[in-house]
CSV table of C-alpha atoms in Angstrom, one decimal:
chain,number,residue,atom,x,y,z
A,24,UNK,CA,11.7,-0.3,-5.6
A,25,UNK,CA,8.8,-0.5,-8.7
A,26,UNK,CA,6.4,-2.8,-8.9
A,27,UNK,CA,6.7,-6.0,-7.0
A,28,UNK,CA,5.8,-9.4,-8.4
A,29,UNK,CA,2.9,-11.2,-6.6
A,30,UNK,CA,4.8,-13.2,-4.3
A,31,UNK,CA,6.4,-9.9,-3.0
A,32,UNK,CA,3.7,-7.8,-2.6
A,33,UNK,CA,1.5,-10.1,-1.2
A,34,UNK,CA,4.3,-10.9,1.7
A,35,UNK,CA,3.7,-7.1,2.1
A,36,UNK,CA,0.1,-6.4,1.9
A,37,UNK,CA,-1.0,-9.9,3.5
A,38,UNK,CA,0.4,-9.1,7.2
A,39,UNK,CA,-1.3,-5.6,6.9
A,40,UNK,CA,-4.9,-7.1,6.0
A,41,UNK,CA,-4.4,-8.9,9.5
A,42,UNK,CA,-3.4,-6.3,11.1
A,43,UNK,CA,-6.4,-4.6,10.2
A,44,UNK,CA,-8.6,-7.5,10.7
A,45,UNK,CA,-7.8,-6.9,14.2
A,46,UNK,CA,-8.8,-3.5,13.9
A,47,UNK,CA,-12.0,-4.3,13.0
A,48,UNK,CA,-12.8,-7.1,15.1
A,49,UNK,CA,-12.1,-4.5,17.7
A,50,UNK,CA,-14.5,-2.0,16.0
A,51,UNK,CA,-12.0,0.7,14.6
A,52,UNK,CA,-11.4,1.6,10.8
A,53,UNK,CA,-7.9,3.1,10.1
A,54,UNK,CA,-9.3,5.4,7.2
A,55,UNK,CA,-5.8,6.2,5.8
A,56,UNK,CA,-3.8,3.5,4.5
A,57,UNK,CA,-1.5,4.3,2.6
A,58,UNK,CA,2.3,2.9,1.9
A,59,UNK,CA,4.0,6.1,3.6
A,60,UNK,CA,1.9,4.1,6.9
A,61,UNK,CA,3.3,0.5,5.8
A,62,UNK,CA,6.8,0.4,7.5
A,63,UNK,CA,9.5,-2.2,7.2
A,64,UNK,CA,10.2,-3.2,10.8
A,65,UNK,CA,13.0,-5.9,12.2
A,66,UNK,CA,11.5,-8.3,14.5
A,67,UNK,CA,12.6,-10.1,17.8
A,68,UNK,CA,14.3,-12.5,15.4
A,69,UNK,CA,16.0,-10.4,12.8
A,70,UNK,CA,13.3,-10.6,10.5
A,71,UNK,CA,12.0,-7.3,8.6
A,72,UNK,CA,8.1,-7.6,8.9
A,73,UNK,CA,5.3,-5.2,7.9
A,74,UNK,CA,3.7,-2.5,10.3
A,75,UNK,CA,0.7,-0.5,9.8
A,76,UNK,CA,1.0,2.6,11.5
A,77,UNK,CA,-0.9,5.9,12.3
A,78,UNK,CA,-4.2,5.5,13.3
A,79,UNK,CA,-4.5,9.1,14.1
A,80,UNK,CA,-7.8,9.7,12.2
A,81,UNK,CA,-8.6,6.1,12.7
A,82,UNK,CA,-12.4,6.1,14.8
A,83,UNK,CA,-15.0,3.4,16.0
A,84,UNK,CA,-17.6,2.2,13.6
A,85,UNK,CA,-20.5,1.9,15.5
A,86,UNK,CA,-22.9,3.8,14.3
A,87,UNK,CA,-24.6,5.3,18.1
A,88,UNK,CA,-20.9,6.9,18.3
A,89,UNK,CA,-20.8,10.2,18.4
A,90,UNK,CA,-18.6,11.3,15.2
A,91,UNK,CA,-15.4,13.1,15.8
A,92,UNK,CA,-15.8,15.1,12.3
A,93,UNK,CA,-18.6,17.0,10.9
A,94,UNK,CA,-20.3,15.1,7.8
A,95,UNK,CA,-18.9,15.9,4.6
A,96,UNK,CA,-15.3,16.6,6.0
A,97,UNK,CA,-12.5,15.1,3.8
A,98,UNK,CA,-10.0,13.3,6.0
A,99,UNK,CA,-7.2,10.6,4.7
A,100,UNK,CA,-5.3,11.0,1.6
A,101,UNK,CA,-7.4,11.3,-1.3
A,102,UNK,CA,-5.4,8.4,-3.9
A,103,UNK,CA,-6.4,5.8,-1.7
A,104,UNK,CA,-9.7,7.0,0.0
A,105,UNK,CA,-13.0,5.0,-0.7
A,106,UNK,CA,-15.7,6.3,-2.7
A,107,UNK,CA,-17.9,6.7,0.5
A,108,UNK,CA,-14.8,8.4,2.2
A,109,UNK,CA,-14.3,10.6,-0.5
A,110,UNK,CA,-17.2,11.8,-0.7
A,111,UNK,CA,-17.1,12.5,3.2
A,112,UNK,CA,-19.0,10.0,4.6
A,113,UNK,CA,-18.4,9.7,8.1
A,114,UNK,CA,-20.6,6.6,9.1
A,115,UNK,CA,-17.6,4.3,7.3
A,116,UNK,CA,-16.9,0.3,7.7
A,117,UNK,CA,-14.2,-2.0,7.4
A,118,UNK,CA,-15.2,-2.2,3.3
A,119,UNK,CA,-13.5,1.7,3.1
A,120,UNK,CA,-10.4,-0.2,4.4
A,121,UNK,CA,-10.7,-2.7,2.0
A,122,UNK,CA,-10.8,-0.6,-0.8
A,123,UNK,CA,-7.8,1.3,0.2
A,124,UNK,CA,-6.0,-1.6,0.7
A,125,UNK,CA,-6.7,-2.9,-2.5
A,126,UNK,CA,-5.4,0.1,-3.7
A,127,UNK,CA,-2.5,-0.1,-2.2
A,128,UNK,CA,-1.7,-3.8,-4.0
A,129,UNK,CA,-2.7,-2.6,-6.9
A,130,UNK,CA,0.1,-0.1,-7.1
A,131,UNK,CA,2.4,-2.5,-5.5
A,132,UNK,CA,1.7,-4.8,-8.3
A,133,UNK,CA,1.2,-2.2,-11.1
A,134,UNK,CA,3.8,0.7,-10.5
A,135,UNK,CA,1.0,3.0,-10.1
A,136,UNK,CA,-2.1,3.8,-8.3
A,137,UNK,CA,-5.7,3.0,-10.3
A,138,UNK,CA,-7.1,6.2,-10.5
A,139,UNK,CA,-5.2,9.2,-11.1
A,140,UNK,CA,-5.7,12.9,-11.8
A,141,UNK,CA,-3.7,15.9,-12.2
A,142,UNK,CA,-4.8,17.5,-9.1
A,143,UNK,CA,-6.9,15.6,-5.9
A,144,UNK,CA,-10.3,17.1,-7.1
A,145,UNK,CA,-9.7,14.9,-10.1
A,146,UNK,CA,-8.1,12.4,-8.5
A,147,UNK,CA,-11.6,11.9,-6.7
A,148,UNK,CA,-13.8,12.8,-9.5
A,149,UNK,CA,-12.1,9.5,-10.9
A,150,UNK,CA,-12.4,7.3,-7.7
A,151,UNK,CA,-16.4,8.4,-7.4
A,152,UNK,CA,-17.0,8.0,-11.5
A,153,UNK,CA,-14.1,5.9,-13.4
A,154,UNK,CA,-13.5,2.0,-13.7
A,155,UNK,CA,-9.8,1.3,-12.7
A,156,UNK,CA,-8.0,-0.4,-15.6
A,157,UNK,CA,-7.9,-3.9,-15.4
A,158,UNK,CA,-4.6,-5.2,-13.8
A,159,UNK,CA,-3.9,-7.9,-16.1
A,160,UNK,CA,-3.8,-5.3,-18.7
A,161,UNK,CA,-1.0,-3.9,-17.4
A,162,UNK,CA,0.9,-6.3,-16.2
A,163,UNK,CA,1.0,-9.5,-17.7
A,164,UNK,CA,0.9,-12.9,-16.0
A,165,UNK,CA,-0.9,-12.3,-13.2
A,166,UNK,CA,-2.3,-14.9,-11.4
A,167,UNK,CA,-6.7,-14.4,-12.3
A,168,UNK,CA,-7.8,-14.9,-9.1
A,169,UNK,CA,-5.7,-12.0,-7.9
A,170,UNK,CA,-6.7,-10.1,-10.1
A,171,UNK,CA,-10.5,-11.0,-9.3
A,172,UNK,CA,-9.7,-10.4,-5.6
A,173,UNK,CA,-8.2,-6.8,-6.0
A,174,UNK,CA,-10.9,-5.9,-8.9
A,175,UNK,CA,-13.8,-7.3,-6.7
A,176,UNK,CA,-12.0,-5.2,-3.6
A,177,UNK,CA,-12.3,-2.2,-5.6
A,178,UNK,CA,-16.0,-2.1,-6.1
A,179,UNK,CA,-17.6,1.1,-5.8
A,180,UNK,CA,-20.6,-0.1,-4.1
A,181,UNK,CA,-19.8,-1.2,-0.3
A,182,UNK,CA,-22.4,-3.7,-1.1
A,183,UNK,CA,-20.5,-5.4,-3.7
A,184,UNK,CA,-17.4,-4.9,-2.6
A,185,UNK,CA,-15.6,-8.0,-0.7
A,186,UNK,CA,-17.5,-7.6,2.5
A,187,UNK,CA,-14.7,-7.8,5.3
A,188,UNK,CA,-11.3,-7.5,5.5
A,189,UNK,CA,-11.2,-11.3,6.8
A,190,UNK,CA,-12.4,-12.2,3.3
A,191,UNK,CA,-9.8,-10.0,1.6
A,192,UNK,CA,-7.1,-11.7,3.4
A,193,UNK,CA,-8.4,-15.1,2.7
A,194,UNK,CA,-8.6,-14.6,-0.8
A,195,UNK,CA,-5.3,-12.9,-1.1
A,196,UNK,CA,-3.8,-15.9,0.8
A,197,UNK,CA,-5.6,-18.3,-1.5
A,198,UNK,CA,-3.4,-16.9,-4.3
A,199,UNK,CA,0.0,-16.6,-2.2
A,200,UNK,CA,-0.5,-20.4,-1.3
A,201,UNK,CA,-0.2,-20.8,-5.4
A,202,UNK,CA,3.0,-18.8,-6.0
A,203,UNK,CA,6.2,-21.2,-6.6
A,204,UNK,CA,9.5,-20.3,-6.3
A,205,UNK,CA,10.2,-21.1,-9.6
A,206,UNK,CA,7.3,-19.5,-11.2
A,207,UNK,CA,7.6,-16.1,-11.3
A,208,UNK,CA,4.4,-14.1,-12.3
A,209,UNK,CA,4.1,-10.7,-13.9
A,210,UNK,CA,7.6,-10.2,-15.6
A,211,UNK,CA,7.6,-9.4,-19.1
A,212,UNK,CA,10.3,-8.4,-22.6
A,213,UNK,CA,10.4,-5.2,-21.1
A,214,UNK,CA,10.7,-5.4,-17.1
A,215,UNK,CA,14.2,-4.8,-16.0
A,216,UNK,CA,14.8,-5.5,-12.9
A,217,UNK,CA,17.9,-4.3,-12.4
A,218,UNK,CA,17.3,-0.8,-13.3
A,219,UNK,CA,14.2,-0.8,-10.7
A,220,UNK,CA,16.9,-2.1,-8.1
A,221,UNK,CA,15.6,-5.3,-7.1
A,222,UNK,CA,16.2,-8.9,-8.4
A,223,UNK,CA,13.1,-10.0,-9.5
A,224,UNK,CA,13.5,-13.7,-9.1
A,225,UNK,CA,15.2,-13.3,-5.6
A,226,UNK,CA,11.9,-11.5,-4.7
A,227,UNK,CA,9.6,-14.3,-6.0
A,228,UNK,CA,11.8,-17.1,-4.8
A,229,UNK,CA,12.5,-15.3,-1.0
A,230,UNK,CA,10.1,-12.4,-1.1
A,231,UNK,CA,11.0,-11.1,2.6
A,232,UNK,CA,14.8,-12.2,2.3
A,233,UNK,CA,15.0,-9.7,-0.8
A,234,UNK,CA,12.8,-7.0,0.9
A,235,UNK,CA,15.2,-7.5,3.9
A,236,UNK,CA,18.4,-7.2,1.7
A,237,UNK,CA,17.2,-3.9,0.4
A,238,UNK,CA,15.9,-2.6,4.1
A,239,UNK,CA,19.7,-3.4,4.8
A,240,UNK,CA,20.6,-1.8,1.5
A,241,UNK,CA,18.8,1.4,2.0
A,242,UNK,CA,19.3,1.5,5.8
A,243,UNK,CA,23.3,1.6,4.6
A,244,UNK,CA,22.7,4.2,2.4
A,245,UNK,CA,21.1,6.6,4.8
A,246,UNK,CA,23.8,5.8,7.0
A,247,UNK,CA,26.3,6.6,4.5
A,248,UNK,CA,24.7,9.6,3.8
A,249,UNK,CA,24.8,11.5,7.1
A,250,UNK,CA,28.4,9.9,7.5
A,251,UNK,CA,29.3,12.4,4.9
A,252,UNK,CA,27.1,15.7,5.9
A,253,UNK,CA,28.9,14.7,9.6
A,254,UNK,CA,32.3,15.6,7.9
A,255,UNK,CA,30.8,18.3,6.2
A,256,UNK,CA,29.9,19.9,8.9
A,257,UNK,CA,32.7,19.1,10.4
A,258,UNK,CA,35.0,21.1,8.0
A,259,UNK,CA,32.6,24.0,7.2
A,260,UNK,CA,33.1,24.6,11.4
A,261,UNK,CA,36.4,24.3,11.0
A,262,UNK,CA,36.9,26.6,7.8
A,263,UNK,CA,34.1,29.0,9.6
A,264,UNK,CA,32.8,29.3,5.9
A,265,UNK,CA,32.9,28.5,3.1
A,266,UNK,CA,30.9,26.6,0.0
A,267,UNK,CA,28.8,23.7,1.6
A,268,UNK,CA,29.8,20.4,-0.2
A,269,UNK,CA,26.8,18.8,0.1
């Protein structure tokens, strides 16, 4: 859908920092988030919340563990792995999470991920070397404590970097708690909404009523879709040949 305003993506990425602040209370680090693992999910009451999913290279922190990788093997997806991760760094914390994660709202919020390469050896050459540009350069009106929050999150030393995931959250909620109906942050001149296929002000305004109204949308759509390649089907069996018309 583009690049959320705040309200939205923080009614996205807020319910995942939970999530994973269970995780880590429980000792695990996910060590690859990433939005294709952020799923839009209907709840007991009709309501479309946000999962994280896949913990299949997930593992336990503690360091007397024995590792389930060799050092220096690269596993997650490079664009949103921590410098530590990316350089294969298997003794990792909740803090890679937290950069990931950061990541991840950083591209909700911008339309595009903060490092960036034409191929993932320079994608993490940039994440171990380059300084993200700054959010509120490209995207104007956003809140300054949120962008604080996700440029302090994106640290490159796990020692400077917002410590837990707990404090991520907090911060990040800090901001939501600001965020008015009638205030919408990050639109500009030359956003248009309707071309990115969401209405910005019903997503600042209702964040999870919009993001539900294009779950519904798109769920529709897909439907639609094999609707037709049903018939298709149908009539190629029953012409035994023919061009497909799909």
């Amino acid at each position: 859908v583009g690049p959320l305003p705040p309200a939205a993506a923080l009614a996205v990425v807020i319910p995942v920092a939970r999530a994973l602040e269970a995780a880590h209370a429980a000792g695990v680090v996910h060590r690859d988030l990433k939005p294709a693992n952020v799923f839009l999910v209907r709840g007991a009451d009709g309501a479309v919340l946000p999962k994280l999913i896949d913990f299949g290279i997930a593992r336990r922190a503690e360091a007397d563990e024995e590792p389930l990788t060799q050092d220096g093997a690269l596993l997650g997806t490079p664009d949103y792995m921590s410098p530590e991760q990316a350089r294969g760094r298997i003794d990792l914390d909740g803090r890679s999470d937290v950069w990931s994660l950061a990541v991840l709202l950083y591209e909700t919020l911008a339309g595009r991920r903060p490092f960036t390469g034409p191929n993932y050896n320079a994608v993490i050459l940039a994440i171990a070397h380059d300084d993200p540009p700054r959010l509120d350069a490209l995207v104007e009106g956003l809140p300054p404590a949120l962008v604080e929050a996700v440029h302090r999150a994106l640290d490159k030393d796990p020692a400077k970097r917002t410590a837990t995931m707990e404090a991520f959250r907090t911060a990040l909620e800090r901001v939501a708690a600001t965020l008015g109906p009638s205030a919408p942050h990050g639109a500009s001149e030359r956003d248009e909404p309707h071309k990115q296929g969401h209405d910005e002000a019903a997503l600042t305004a209702d964040p999870i009523g919009e993001l539900e109204r294009l779950y519904k949308e798109g769920t529709a759509a897909m439907k639609a879709d094999e609707t037709i390649a049903e018939a298709c089907r149908a009539e190629l069996a029953a012409l035994q040949g023919g061009e497909p018309c799909l």
